[in-house]
Short mmCIF file of C-alpha atoms in Angstrom, two decimals:
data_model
loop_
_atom_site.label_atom_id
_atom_site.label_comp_id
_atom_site.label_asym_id
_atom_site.label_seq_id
_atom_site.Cartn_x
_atom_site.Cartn_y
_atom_site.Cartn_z
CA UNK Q 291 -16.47 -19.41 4.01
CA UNK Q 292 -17.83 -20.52 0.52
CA UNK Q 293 -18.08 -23.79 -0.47
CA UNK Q 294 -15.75 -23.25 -3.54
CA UNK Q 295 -13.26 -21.00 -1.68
CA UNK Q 296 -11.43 -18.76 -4.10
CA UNK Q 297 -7.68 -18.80 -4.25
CA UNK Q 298 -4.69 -16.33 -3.53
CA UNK Q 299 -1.11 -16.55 -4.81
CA UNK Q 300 1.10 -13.35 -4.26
CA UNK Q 301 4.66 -12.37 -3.93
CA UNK Q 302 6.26 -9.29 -2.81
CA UNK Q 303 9.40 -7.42 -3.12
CA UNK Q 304 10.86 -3.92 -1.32
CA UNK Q 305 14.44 -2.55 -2.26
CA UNK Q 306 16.19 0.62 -1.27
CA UNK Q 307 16.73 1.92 -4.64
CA UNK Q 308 19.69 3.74 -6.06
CA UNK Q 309 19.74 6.79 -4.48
CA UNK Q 310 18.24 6.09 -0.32
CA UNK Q 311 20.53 4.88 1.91
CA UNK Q 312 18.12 3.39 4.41
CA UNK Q 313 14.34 1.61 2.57
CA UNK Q 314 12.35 3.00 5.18
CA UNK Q 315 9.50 0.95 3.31
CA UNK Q 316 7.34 -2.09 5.07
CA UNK Q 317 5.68 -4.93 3.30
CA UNK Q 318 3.41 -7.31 4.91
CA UNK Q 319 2.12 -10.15 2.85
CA UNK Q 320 0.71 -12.48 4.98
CA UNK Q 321 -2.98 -14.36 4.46
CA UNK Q 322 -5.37 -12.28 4.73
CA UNK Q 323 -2.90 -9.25 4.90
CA UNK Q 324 -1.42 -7.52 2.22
CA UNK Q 325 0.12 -4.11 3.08
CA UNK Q 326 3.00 -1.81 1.97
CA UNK Q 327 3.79 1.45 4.27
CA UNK Q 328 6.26 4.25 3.11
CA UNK Q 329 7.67 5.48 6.07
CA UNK Q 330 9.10 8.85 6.66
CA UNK Q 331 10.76 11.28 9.17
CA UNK Q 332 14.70 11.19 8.53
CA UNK Q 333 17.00 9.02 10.40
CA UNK Q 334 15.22 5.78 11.74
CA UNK Q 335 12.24 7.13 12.26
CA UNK Q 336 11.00 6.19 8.74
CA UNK Q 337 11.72 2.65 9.18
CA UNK Q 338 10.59 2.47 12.88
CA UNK Q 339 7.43 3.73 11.56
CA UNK Q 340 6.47 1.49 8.63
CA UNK Q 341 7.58 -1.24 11.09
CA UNK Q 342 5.42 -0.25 13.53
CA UNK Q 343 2.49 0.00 10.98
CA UNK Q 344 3.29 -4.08 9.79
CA UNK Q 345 3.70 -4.69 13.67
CA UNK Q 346 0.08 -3.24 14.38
CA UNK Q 347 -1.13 -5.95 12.21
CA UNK Q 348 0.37 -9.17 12.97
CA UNK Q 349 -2.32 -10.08 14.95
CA UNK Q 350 -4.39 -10.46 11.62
CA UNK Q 351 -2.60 -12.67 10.06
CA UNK Q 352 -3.43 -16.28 9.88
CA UNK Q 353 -6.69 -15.80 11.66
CA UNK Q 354 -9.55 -17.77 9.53
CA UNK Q 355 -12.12 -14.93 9.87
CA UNK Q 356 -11.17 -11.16 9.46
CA UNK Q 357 -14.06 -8.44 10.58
CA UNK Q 358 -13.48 -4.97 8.61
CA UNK Q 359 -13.64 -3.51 12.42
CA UNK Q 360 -10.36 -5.43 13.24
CA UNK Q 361 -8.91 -4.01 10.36
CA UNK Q 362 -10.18 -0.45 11.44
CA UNK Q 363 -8.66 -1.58 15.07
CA UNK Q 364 -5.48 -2.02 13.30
CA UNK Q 365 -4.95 1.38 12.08
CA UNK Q 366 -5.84 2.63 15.39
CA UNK Q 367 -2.95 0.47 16.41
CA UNK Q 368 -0.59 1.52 13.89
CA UNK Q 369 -1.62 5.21 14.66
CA UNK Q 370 -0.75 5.08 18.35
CA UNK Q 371 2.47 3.50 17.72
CA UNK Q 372 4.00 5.84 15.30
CA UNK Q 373 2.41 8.93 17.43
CA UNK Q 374 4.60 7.17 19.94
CA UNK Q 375 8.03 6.66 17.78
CA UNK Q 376 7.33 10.63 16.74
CA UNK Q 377 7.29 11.91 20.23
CA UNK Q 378 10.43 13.81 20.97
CA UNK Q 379 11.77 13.85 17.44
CA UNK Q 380 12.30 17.21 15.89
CA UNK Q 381 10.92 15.58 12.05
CA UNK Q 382 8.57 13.72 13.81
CA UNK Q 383 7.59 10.39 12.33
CA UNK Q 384 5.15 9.12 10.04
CA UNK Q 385 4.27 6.49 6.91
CA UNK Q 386 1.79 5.77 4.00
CA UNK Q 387 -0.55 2.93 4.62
CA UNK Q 388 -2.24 0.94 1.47
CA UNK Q 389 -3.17 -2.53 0.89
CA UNK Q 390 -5.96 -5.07 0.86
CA UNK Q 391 -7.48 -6.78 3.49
CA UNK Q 392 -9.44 -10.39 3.25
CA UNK Q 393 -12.42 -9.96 5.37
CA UNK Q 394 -15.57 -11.04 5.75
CA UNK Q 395 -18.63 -9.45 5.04
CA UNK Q 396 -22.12 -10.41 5.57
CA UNK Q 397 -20.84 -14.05 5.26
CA UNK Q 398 -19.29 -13.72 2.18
CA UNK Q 399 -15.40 -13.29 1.90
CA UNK Q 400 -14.72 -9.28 0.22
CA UNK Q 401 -11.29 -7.03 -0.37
CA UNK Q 402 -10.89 -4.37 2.32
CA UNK Q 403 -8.86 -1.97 0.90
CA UNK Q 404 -7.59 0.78 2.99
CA UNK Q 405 -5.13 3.94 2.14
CA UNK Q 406 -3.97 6.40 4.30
CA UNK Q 407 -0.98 8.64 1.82
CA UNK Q 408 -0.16 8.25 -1.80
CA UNK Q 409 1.02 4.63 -1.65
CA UNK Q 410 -1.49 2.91 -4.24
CA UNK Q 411 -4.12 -0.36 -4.89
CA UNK Q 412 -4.49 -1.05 -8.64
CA UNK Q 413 -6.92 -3.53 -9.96
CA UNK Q 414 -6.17 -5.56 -13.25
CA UNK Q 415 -9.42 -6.80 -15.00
CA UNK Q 416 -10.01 -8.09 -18.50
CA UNK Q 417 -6.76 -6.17 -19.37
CA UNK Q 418 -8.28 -2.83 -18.18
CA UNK Q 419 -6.65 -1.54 -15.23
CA UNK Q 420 -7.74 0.70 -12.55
CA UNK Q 421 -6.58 2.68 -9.47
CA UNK Q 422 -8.75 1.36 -6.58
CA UNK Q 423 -7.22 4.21 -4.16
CA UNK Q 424 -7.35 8.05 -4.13
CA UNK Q 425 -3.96 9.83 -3.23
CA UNK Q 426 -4.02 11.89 -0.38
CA UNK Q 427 -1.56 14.44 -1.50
CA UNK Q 428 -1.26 18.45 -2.57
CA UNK Q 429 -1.34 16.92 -6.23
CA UNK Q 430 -3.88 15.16 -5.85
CA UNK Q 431 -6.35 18.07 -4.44
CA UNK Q 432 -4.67 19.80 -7.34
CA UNK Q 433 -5.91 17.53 -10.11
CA UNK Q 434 -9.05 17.13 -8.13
CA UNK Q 435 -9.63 20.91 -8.20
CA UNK Q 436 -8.58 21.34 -12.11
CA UNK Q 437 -5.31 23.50 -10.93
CA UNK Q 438 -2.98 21.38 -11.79
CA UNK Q 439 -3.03 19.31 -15.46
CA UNK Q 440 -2.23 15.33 -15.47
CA UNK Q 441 0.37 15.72 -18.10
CA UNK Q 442 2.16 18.22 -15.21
CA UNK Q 443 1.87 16.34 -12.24
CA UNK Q 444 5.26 14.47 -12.57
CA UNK Q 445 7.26 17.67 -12.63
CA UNK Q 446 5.40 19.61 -10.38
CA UNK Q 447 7.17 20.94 -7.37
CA UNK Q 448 4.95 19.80 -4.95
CA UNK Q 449 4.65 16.44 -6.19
CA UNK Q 450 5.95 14.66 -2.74
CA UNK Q 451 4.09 16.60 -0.35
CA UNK Q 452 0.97 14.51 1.29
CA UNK Q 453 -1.83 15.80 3.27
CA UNK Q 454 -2.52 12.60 5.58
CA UNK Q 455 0.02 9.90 7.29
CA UNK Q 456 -0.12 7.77 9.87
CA UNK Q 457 1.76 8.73 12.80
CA UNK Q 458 0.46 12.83 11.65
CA UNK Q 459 -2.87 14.86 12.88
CA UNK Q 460 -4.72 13.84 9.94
CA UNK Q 461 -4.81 10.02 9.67
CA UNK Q 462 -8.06 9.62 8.43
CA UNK Q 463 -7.84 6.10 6.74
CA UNK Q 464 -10.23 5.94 3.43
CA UNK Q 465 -12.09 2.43 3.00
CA UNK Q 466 -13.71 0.57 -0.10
CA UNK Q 467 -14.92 -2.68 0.21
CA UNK Q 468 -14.63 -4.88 -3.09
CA UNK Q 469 -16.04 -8.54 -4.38
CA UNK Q 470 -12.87 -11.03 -4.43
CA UNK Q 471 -13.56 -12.21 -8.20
CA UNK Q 472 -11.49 -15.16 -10.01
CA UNK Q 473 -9.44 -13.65 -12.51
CA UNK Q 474 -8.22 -10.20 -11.10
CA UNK Q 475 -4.96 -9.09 -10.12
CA UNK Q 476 -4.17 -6.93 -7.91
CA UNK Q 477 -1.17 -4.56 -7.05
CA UNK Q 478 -0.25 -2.66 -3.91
CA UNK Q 479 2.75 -0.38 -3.99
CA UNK Q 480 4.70 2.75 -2.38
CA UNK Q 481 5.43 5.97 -4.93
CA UNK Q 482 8.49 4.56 -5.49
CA UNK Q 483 7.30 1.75 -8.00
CA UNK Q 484 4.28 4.36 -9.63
CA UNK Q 485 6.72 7.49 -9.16
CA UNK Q 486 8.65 5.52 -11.47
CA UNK Q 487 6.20 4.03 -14.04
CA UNK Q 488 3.15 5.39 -15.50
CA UNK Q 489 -0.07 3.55 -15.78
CA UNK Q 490 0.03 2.18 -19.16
CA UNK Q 491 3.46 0.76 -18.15
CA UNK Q 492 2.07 -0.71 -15.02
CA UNK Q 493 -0.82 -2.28 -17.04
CA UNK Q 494 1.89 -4.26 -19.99
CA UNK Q 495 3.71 -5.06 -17.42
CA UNK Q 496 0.97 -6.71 -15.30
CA UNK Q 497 -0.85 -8.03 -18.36
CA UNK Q 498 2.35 -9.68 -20.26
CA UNK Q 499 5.16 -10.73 -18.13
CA UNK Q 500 3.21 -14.02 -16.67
CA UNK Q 501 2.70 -15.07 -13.32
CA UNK Q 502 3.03 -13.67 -9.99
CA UNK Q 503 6.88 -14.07 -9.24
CA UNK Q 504 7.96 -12.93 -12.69
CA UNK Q 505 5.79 -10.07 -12.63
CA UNK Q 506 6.51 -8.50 -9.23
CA UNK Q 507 9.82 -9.33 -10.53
CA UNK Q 508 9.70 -7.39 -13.46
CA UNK Q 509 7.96 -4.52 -11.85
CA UNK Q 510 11.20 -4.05 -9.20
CA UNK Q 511 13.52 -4.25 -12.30
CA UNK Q 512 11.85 -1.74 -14.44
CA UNK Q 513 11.67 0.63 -11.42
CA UNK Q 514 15.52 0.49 -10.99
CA UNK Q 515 15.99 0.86 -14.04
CA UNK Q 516 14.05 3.89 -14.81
CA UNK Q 517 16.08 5.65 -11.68
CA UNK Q 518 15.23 3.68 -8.79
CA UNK Q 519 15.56 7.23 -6.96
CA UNK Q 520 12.65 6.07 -3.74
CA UNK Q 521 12.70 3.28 -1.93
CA UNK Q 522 10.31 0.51 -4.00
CA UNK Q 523 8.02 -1.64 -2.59
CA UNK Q 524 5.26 -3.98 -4.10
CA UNK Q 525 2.73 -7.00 -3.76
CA UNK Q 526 1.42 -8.71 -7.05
CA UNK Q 527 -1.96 -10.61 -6.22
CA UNK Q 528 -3.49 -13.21 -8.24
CA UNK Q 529 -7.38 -14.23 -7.35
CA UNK Q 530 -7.32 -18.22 -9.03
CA UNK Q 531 -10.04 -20.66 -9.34
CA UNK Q 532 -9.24 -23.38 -7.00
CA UNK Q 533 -6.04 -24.94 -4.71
CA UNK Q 534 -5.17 -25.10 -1.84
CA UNK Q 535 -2.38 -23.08 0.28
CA UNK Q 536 1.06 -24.06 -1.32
CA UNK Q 537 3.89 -21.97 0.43
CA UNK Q 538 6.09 -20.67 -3.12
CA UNK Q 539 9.33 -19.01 -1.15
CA UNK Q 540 10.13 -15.99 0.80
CA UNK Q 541 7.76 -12.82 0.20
CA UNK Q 542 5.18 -15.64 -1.56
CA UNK Q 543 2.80 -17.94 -1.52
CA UNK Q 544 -1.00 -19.47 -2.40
CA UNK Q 545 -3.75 -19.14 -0.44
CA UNK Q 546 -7.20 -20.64 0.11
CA UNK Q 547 -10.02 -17.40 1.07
CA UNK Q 548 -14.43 -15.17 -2.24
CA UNK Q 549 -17.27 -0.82 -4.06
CA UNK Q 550 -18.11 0.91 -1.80
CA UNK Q 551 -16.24 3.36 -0.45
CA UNK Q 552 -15.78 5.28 3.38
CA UNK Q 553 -13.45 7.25 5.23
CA UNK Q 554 -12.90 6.60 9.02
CA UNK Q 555 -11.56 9.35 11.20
CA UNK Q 556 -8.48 8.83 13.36
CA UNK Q 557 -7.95 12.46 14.69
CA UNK Q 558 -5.89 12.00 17.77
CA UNK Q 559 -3.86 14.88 20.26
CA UNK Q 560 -0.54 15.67 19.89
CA UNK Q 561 0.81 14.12 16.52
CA UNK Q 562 3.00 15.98 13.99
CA UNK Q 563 1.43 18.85 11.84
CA UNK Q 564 0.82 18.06 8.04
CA UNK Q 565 1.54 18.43 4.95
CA UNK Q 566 4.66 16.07 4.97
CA UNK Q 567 6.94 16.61 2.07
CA UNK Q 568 8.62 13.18 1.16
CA UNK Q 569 11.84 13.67 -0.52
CA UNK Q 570 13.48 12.26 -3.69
CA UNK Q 571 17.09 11.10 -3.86
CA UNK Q 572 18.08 11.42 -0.41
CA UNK Q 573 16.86 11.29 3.22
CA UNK Q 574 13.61 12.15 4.28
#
């Protein structure tokens, strides 16, 4: 641990929208874990799924040193579980993964961030901000390919189908390891909070509207009010200078902790078939 540790405060909010019945959304935010997982399936499977994923990595939190293969062991984890939860169900079972992970590597304390879906990690930095993750979605491989244009990704038919989930065939987990630096902020999501707001949005908002609780605040609101039509879940991260752990209510709190990038396979027997198509406005 450094000598001159840097500092976390964080909160986080999920809500079921206007138009879900169930949030079948997970959040954990919990020193040195910070994860959101969009679970889907219909029924309960969605929420037994993203509550398995938070389940499978309980045993993180609070520990004083994190190893990026623990973190790697937790996905495993969270893979068996919702492969278990799917077994039997006609829909099957799965959830989005995303989030950041305090670890440390080579001595030094780093950001594991991990995404396994199209739930997102954005990085705020001298006002400029940046998607840290890369969707794993028909979309996506559509923009990637030069098929589809940005400005008709939003409408675009397709738009909720993903091509990897935990819980499916193809849970391949993409990795980037990142310097914790004094300044940033960070924000983890599901597609219900970016579904909802485009970047430049996301960046005023997490720029101007102050510190952590009144921006993941704001964030939720905005969501909701521009149709609230997924289930919305989010963690706001602030990286401080100095302080020490100072609890600041439910979902919150401060905590004392200082790319490259890699995709680890998790191919196992018997899980549901992919793409998954994630609905809007209604059950999955």
């Amino acid at each position: 641990m450094a000598e001159n540790p840097v500092v976390l405060r964080y909160q986080a909010h999920t809500d079921v929208g206007h138009k879900r019945a169930v949030n079948e959304d997970a959040v954990l935010a919990a020193h040195p874990v910070f994860i959101v997982a969009d679970g889907m399936g219909g029924h309960e499977a969605g929420d037994l799924a993203s509550a398995a994923i938070v389940e499978a990595f309980l045993p993180l939190v609070g520990l004083p040193e994190v190893l990026p293969e623990q973190v790697v062991a937790a996905v495993g984890r969270a893979q068996v579980a919702v492969e278990r939860i799917s077994a039997g169900r006609a829909r099957g079972a799965g959830s989005t993964l995303t989030g950041v992970v305090l670890v440390n590597e080579q001595t030094q304390p780093a950001w594991l961030v991990l995404n396994v879906g199209d739930s997102r990690v954005y990085r705020l930095s001298g006002g400029e901000l940046s998607r840290i993750t890369h969707d794993h979605s028909l979309v996506q491989e559509m923009l990637d390919a030069g098929t589809l244009a940005p400005d008709e990704a939003a409408d675009y038919v397709g738009r909720n189908v993903i091509t990897r989930a935990i819980g499916a065939a193809d849970a391949r987990a993409d990795y980037w390891m990142h310097p914790v630096i004094a300044g940033e902020r960070l924000l983890v999501c599901s597609d219900g909070l970016s579904g909802e707001l485009v970047d430049e949005v996301l960046r005023a908002l997490l720029t101007m509207a102050g510190p952590v609780e009144a921006t993941a605040s704001e964030l939720l609101t905005q969501a909701l009010l521009n149709g609230g039509r997924d289930n919305v879940s989010l963690i706001v991260i602030d990286v401080l200078n100095s302080g020490t752990q100072v609890p600041i209510g439910p979902g919150g709190g401060t905590d004392v902790s200082t790319s490259e990038h890699d995709t680890v396979d998790l191919l196992l027997e018997d899980t549901t078939e992919l793409p998954w198509r994630k609905g809007r406005g209604g059950g999955r």
